[in-house]
Amino acid sequence: MDAVFHALGDATRRQMLRSLAGGERTVGQLAAPFAISLAAASKHIKTLEHAGLIRREVRGRTHVCRLEPGPLAAAHDWLGFYERFWTDRLDALDRVLRADDAIRSPDKEKTDE
Amino acid sequence: MDAVFHALGDATRRQMLRSLAGGERTVGQLAAPFAISLAAASKHIKTLEHAGLIRREVRGRTHVCRLEPGPLAAAHDWLGFYERFWTDRLDALDRVLRADDAIRSPDKEKTDE
DNA sequence: TCCATGCTTAACCGACTGGTTGAATATGGA
DNA sequence: TCCATATTCAACCAGTCGGTTAAGCATGGA
């Protein structure tokens, strides 16, 4: 989990994942959009691989990468735990607006406890 | 987004968020479970604050923190973009199992392109 | 066989990270 | 007023990060 969030905490790597969402990409293809050396890109890719976010298949002299969605799903689930906080908040706002609009009953924002 | 994922990329900070899911916590309360100095905990909290994940309210000499769900929702949404990859994968598995169970029609795993 | 291609590795650099300790700041209470 | 409490700030340290350049290693094709 540490490795996953850490890997996601870099815009270059997130863009690489976006690219991989379009299908398989070689290391060179992944590196192309960025103004960095191939060595630097290679490190980014290794970071993604280490986090389990991509899988690499060596075909001849090219390394073909594909998205590995498992860790993304795990991170999504982890964040999902907090879903009630933003939905609750919207519900609370909704209640306040509804009450305010109708009968003017003061209703304090209630943020759990 | 960089700051958010970076903040989440540390187990200590993630545990602090979990604690805050239970309601408001002071800096001291957030720091208590960890075998680190208060100064170190203060830095973690500042990191969470900088990422917009928490809000701080100074009450007298204590600093009370509360969860700020917005960036968590944003991260959740960002990951949601990839949802089709793990659901697709499950769908594919489902199709394979179903076909395998019924009529034995070979169906290659299809990972988009 | 020889060379271009695709990519990794190694060594290095400046910046940042997570941790420390010690001092500073500000509030609350006796 | 004086002290304890709650917290930050400043300086420091070792380790990691993202980047570089230069060299190395396979593979594919002429």
Short mmCIF file of C-alpha atoms (C1' of nucleotides) in Angstrom, two decimals:
data_model
loop_
_atom_site.label_atom_id
_atom_site.label_comp_id
_atom_site.label_asym_id
_atom_site.label_seq_id
_atom_site.Cartn_x
_atom_site.Cartn_y
_atom_site.Cartn_z
CA MET A 1 0.00 0.00 0.00
CA ASP A 2 2.87 2.36 0.84
CA ALA A 3 4.48 1.54 -2.49
CA VAL A 4 1.21 1.98 -4.38
CA PHE A 5 0.38 5.43 -3.03
CA HIS A 6 4.00 6.46 -3.32
CA ALA A 7 4.04 5.42 -6.97
CA LEU A 8 0.84 7.37 -7.59
CA GLY A 9 2.30 10.45 -5.94
CA ASP A 10 4.17 11.50 -9.07
CA ALA A 11 2.52 13.10 -12.08
CA THR A 12 4.87 11.44 -14.58
CA ARG A 13 3.99 7.99 -13.28
CA ARG A 14 0.26 8.79 -13.21
CA GLN A 15 0.47 9.86 -16.86
CA MET A 16 2.25 6.63 -17.69
CA LEU A 17 -0.63 4.71 -16.14
CA ARG A 18 -3.08 6.76 -18.19
CA SER A 19 -1.12 5.81 -21.29
CA LEU A 20 -1.23 2.16 -20.28
CA ALA A 21 -4.99 2.45 -19.90
CA GLY A 22 -4.96 2.64 -23.70
CA GLY A 23 -3.26 -0.73 -24.02
CA GLU A 24 0.22 -2.21 -23.99
CA ARG A 25 3.16 0.17 -24.24
CA THR A 26 6.89 -0.38 -24.59
CA VAL A 27 9.32 1.42 -22.31
CA GLY A 28 10.22 3.73 -25.16
CA GLN A 29 6.59 4.55 -25.85
CA LEU A 30 5.96 5.27 -22.20
CA ALA A 31 8.99 7.54 -22.02
CA ALA A 32 8.33 9.42 -25.27
CA PRO A 33 5.92 12.12 -23.98
CA PHE A 34 8.35 13.30 -21.32
CA ALA A 35 11.38 15.54 -21.53
CA ILE A 36 13.49 13.21 -19.42
CA SER A 37 16.18 10.69 -20.19
CA LEU A 38 15.29 7.10 -20.93
CA ALA A 39 17.15 6.11 -17.79
CA ALA A 40 14.89 8.33 -15.69
CA ALA A 41 11.80 6.87 -17.35
CA SER A 42 13.15 3.41 -16.74
CA LYS A 43 13.33 4.20 -13.01
CA HIS A 44 9.74 5.43 -13.00
CA ILE A 45 8.64 2.25 -14.69
CA LYS A 46 10.55 0.17 -12.18
CA THR A 47 8.78 2.05 -9.40
CA LEU A 48 5.39 1.26 -10.95
CA GLU A 49 6.43 -2.35 -11.38
CA HIS A 50 7.64 -2.57 -7.78
CA ALA A 51 4.24 -1.30 -6.63
CA GLY A 52 2.62 -4.05 -8.70
CA LEU A 53 0.82 -1.48 -10.84
CA ILE A 54 2.25 -2.79 -14.09
CA ARG A 55 3.63 -6.03 -15.43
CA ARG A 56 6.49 -6.28 -17.87
CA GLU A 57 6.99 -8.81 -20.60
CA VAL A 58 10.32 -8.92 -22.42
CA ARG A 59 9.78 -9.52 -26.12
CA GLY A 60 13.07 -9.66 -27.90
CA ARG A 61 14.86 -6.46 -27.08
CA THR A 62 11.72 -4.47 -26.23
CA HIS A 63 10.00 -4.50 -22.86
CA VAL A 64 6.24 -4.41 -23.17
CA CYS A 65 4.26 -3.11 -20.19
CA ARG A 66 0.62 -3.62 -19.31
CA LEU A 67 -1.57 -2.27 -16.57
CA GLU A 68 -2.06 -4.45 -13.50
CA PRO A 69 -5.30 -3.23 -11.94
CA GLY A 70 -5.18 -5.12 -8.62
CA PRO A 71 -3.34 -2.50 -6.55
CA LEU A 72 -5.45 0.27 -8.06
CA ALA A 73 -8.55 -1.58 -6.92
CA ALA A 74 -7.00 -1.97 -3.45
CA ALA A 75 -6.25 1.75 -3.23
CA HIS A 76 -9.76 2.51 -4.48
CA ASP A 77 -11.19 0.29 -1.77
CA TRP A 78 -8.99 1.88 0.87
CA LEU A 79 -10.33 5.30 -0.08
CA GLY A 80 -13.83 3.88 -0.27
CA PHE A 81 -13.78 3.48 3.50
CA TYR A 82 -14.03 7.28 3.74
CA GLU A 83 -16.83 7.54 1.22
CA ARG A 84 -19.39 8.13 3.94
CA PHE A 85 -17.57 11.35 4.84
CA TRP A 86 -18.13 13.07 1.57
CA THR A 87 -21.55 11.59 1.02
CA ASP A 88 -22.50 12.37 4.63
CA ARG A 89 -21.30 15.89 4.12
CA LEU A 90 -23.45 16.27 1.03
CA ASP A 91 -26.39 14.75 2.86
CA ALA A 92 -25.86 17.20 5.70
CA LEU A 93 -25.72 20.10 3.27
CA ASP A 94 -28.80 18.78 1.57
CA ARG A 95 -30.66 18.59 4.88
CA VAL A 96 -29.58 22.11 5.84
CA LEU A 97 -30.65 23.56 2.52
CA ARG A 98 -33.94 21.70 2.59
CA ALA A 99 -34.72 22.84 6.14
CA ASP A 100 -33.55 26.39 5.43
CA ASP A 101 -35.69 26.54 2.34
CA ALA A 102 -38.82 25.25 4.02
CA ILE A 103 -39.44 26.12 7.64
CA ARG A 104 -36.30 27.83 9.04
CA SER A 105 -35.37 25.23 11.66
CA PRO A 106 -31.77 25.81 12.81
CA ASP A 107 -29.86 22.53 12.27
CA LYS A 108 -26.21 22.41 13.22
CA GLU A 109 -23.73 20.66 10.94
CA LYS A 110 -23.14 17.32 12.52
CA THR A 111 -19.78 15.74 11.64
CA ASP A 112 -20.03 12.40 13.43
CA GLU A 113 -18.22 11.60 16.69
CA MET B 1 -3.11 15.47 -6.41
CA ASP B 2 0.64 14.95 -6.05
CA ALA B 3 0.43 16.17 -2.45
CA VAL B 4 -2.59 13.98 -1.71
CA PHE B 5 -1.09 10.71 -2.93
CA HIS B 6 2.23 11.59 -1.38
CA ALA B 7 0.54 12.20 1.97
CA LEU B 8 -1.25 8.85 1.68
CA GLY B 9 2.01 7.10 0.89
CA ASP B 10 2.98 6.83 4.54
CA ALA B 11 1.48 4.33 6.97
CA THR B 12 1.71 6.72 9.94
CA ARG B 13 -0.29 9.36 8.12
CA ARG B 14 -2.85 6.84 6.90
CA GLN B 15 -3.36 5.66 10.49
CA MET B 16 -3.82 9.26 11.56
CA LEU B 17 -6.58 9.61 8.99
CA ARG B 18 -8.20 6.44 10.28
CA SER B 19 -8.12 7.93 13.76
CA LEU B 20 -9.69 11.12 12.46
CA ALA B 21 -12.44 9.03 10.89
CA GLY B 22 -13.56 8.52 14.50
CA GLY B 23 -13.99 12.23 15.07
CA GLU B 24 -11.94 15.26 16.03
CA ARG B 25 -8.47 14.66 17.44
CA THR B 26 -5.88 16.96 18.95
CA VAL B 27 -2.26 16.85 17.78
CA GLY B 28 -1.33 15.04 20.97
CA GLN B 29 -4.07 12.46 20.49
CA LEU B 30 -3.01 11.84 16.91
CA ALA B 31 0.62 11.44 17.95
CA ALA B 32 -0.04 9.18 20.95
CA PRO B 33 -0.19 5.77 19.19
CA PHE B 34 3.22 6.23 17.60
CA ALA B 35 6.71 5.80 18.99
CA ILE B 36 7.90 9.06 17.48
CA SER B 37 8.53 12.50 18.89
CA LEU B 38 5.76 15.07 18.97
CA ALA B 39 7.80 17.16 16.54
CA ALA B 40 7.80 14.31 14.02
CA ALA B 41 4.05 13.84 14.42
CA SER B 42 3.60 17.58 13.98
CA LYS B 43 5.37 17.33 10.62
CA HIS B 44 3.13 14.47 9.52
CA ILE B 45 0.09 16.51 10.45
CA LYS B 46 1.42 19.48 8.55
CA THR B 47 1.85 17.22 5.51
CA LEU B 48 -1.77 16.07 5.78
CA GLU B 49 -2.88 19.68 6.19
CA HIS B 50 -0.84 20.79 3.18
CA ALA B 51 -2.56 18.09 1.11
CA GLY B 52 -5.91 19.47 2.26
CA LEU B 53 -6.77 16.18 3.92
CA ILE B 54 -7.35 17.70 7.33
CA ARG B 55 -8.31 21.07 8.74
CA ARG B 56 -6.95 22.49 11.96
CA GLU B 57 -8.72 24.64 14.48
CA VAL B 58 -6.71 26.23 17.28
CA ARG B 59 -8.68 26.13 20.51
CA GLY B 60 -6.72 27.71 23.29
CA ARG B 61 -3.43 25.89 23.44
CA THR B 62 -4.64 22.74 21.73
CA HIS B 63 -4.89 22.25 17.97
CA VAL B 64 -7.97 20.24 17.03
CA CYS B 65 -7.89 18.41 13.70
CA ARG B 66 -10.77 17.13 11.64
CA LEU B 67 -10.95 15.12 8.44
CA GLU B 68 -11.42 17.04 5.20
CA PRO B 69 -12.90 14.51 2.79
CA GLY B 70 -12.66 16.51 -0.45
CA PRO B 71 -9.19 15.38 -1.58
CA LEU B 72 -9.99 11.79 -0.59
CA ALA B 73 -13.02 11.95 -2.86
CA ALA B 74 -10.85 13.37 -5.64
CA ALA B 75 -8.32 10.56 -5.27
CA HIS B 76 -11.15 8.05 -5.17
CA ASP B 77 -12.52 9.49 -8.40
CA TRP B 78 -9.09 9.45 -10.00
CA LEU B 79 -8.77 5.76 -9.25
CA GLY B 80 -12.36 5.23 -10.36
CA PHE B 81 -11.25 5.93 -13.92
CA TYR B 82 -9.50 2.55 -13.87
CA GLU B 83 -12.43 0.71 -12.39
CA ARG B 84 -13.30 -0.84 -15.74
CA PHE B 85 -9.96 -2.65 -15.68
CA TRP B 86 -10.65 -4.66 -12.61
CA THR B 87 -14.34 -5.10 -13.29
CA ASP B 88 -13.53 -6.00 -16.90
CA ARG B 89 -11.07 -8.53 -15.62
CA LEU B 90 -13.68 -10.01 -13.31
CA ASP B 91 -16.23 -9.99 -16.11
CA ALA B 92 -13.73 -11.79 -18.34
CA LEU B 93 -13.07 -14.35 -15.63
CA ASP B 94 -16.79 -14.68 -15.12
CA ARG B 95 -17.32 -15.27 -18.83
CA VAL B 96 -14.53 -17.84 -18.94
CA LEU B 97 -15.88 -19.71 -15.95
CA ARG B 98 -19.41 -19.62 -17.26
CA ALA B 99 -18.36 -20.84 -20.70
CA ASP B 100 -16.04 -23.45 -19.21
CA ASP B 101 -18.78 -24.69 -16.98
CA ALA B 102 -21.36 -24.97 -19.75
CA ILE B 103 -20.23 -25.83 -23.24
CA ARG B 104 -16.40 -25.72 -23.35
CA SER B 105 -15.91 -22.84 -25.78
CA PRO B 106 -12.28 -21.59 -25.57
CA ASP B 107 -12.37 -17.83 -24.82
CA LYS B 108 -9.07 -15.98 -24.59
CA GLU B 109 -8.57 -13.39 -21.87
CA LYS B 110 -9.16 -10.07 -23.53
CA THR B 111 -7.44 -7.08 -21.85
CA ASP B 112 -8.66 -4.20 -24.00
CA GLU B 113 -6.55 -2.44 -26.64
"C1'" DT C 1 30.11 -10.23 -38.59
"C1'" DC C 2 29.04 -5.55 -37.52
"C1'" DC C 3 26.21 -1.93 -36.29
"C1'" DA C 4 21.95 0.30 -34.80
"C1'" DT C 5 18.25 -0.22 -31.51
"C1'" DG C 6 15.99 -0.81 -26.91
"C1'" DC C 7 16.75 -0.79 -22.47
"C1'" DT C 8 19.27 -1.30 -17.92
"C1'" DT C 9 22.94 -0.36 -14.72
"C1'" DA C 10 26.23 2.43 -12.21
"C1'" DA C 11 27.88 6.55 -10.32
"C1'" DC C 12 26.89 10.89 -9.20
"C1'" DC C 13 24.16 15.31 -7.82
"C1'" DG C 14 21.03 18.51 -5.37
"C1'" DA C 15 16.66 18.40 -3.10
"C1'" DC C 16 13.51 16.43 -0.10
"C1'" DT C 17 12.01 13.02 3.71
"C1'" DG C 18 11.36 11.29 8.21
"C1'" DG C 19 13.47 11.26 12.15
"C1'" DT C 20 16.04 13.39 16.14
"C1'" DT C 21 17.02 17.03 20.02
"C1'" DG C 22 16.66 21.46 22.07
"C1'" DA C 23 14.74 25.87 22.39
"C1'" DA C 24 10.75 28.99 21.67
"C1'" DT C 25 5.83 30.31 22.01
"C1'" DA C 26 1.45 30.59 23.99
"C1'" DT C 27 -2.27 29.21 26.90
"C1'" DG C 28 -4.38 27.49 31.37
"C1'" DG C 29 -4.42 27.01 36.09
"C1'" DA C 30 -2.64 27.45 40.97
"C1'" DT D 1 3.17 35.59 38.96
"C1'" DC D 2 4.94 31.08 38.01
"C1'" DC D 3 4.79 26.61 36.33
"C1'" DA D 4 2.92 22.86 33.63
"C1'" DT D 5 0.85 21.77 29.21
"C1'" DA D 6 0.37 21.79 24.13
"C1'" DT D 7 2.55 22.60 20.22
"C1'" DT D 8 5.71 24.62 16.81
"C1'" DC D 9 10.26 25.97 15.08
"C1'" DA D 10 15.19 25.47 13.97
"C1'" DA D 11 19.11 22.86 13.14
"C1'" DC D 12 20.87 18.71 12.12
"C1'" DC D 13 21.39 13.76 10.20
"C1'" DA D 14 21.14 9.64 7.28
"C1'" DG D 15 18.49 7.87 3.60
"C1'" DT D 16 15.65 8.23 -0.46
"C1'" DC D 17 14.11 10.70 -4.79
"C1'" DG D 18 14.19 12.31 -9.39
"C1'" DG D 19 17.22 13.64 -12.44
"C1'" DT D 20 21.67 13.45 -15.13
"C1'" DT D 21 25.57 11.18 -18.08
"C1'" DA D 22 28.26 7.32 -19.51
"C1'" DA D 23 28.83 2.67 -20.07
"C1'" DG D 24 27.06 -2.07 -20.68
"C1'" DC D 25 24.16 -5.80 -22.66
"C1'" DA D 26 21.01 -8.21 -25.68
"C1'" DT D 27 18.58 -8.44 -29.91
"C1'" DG D 28 17.53 -7.71 -34.81
"C1'" DG D 29 18.85 -6.77 -39.32
"C1'" DA D 30 22.17 -5.73 -43.17
#
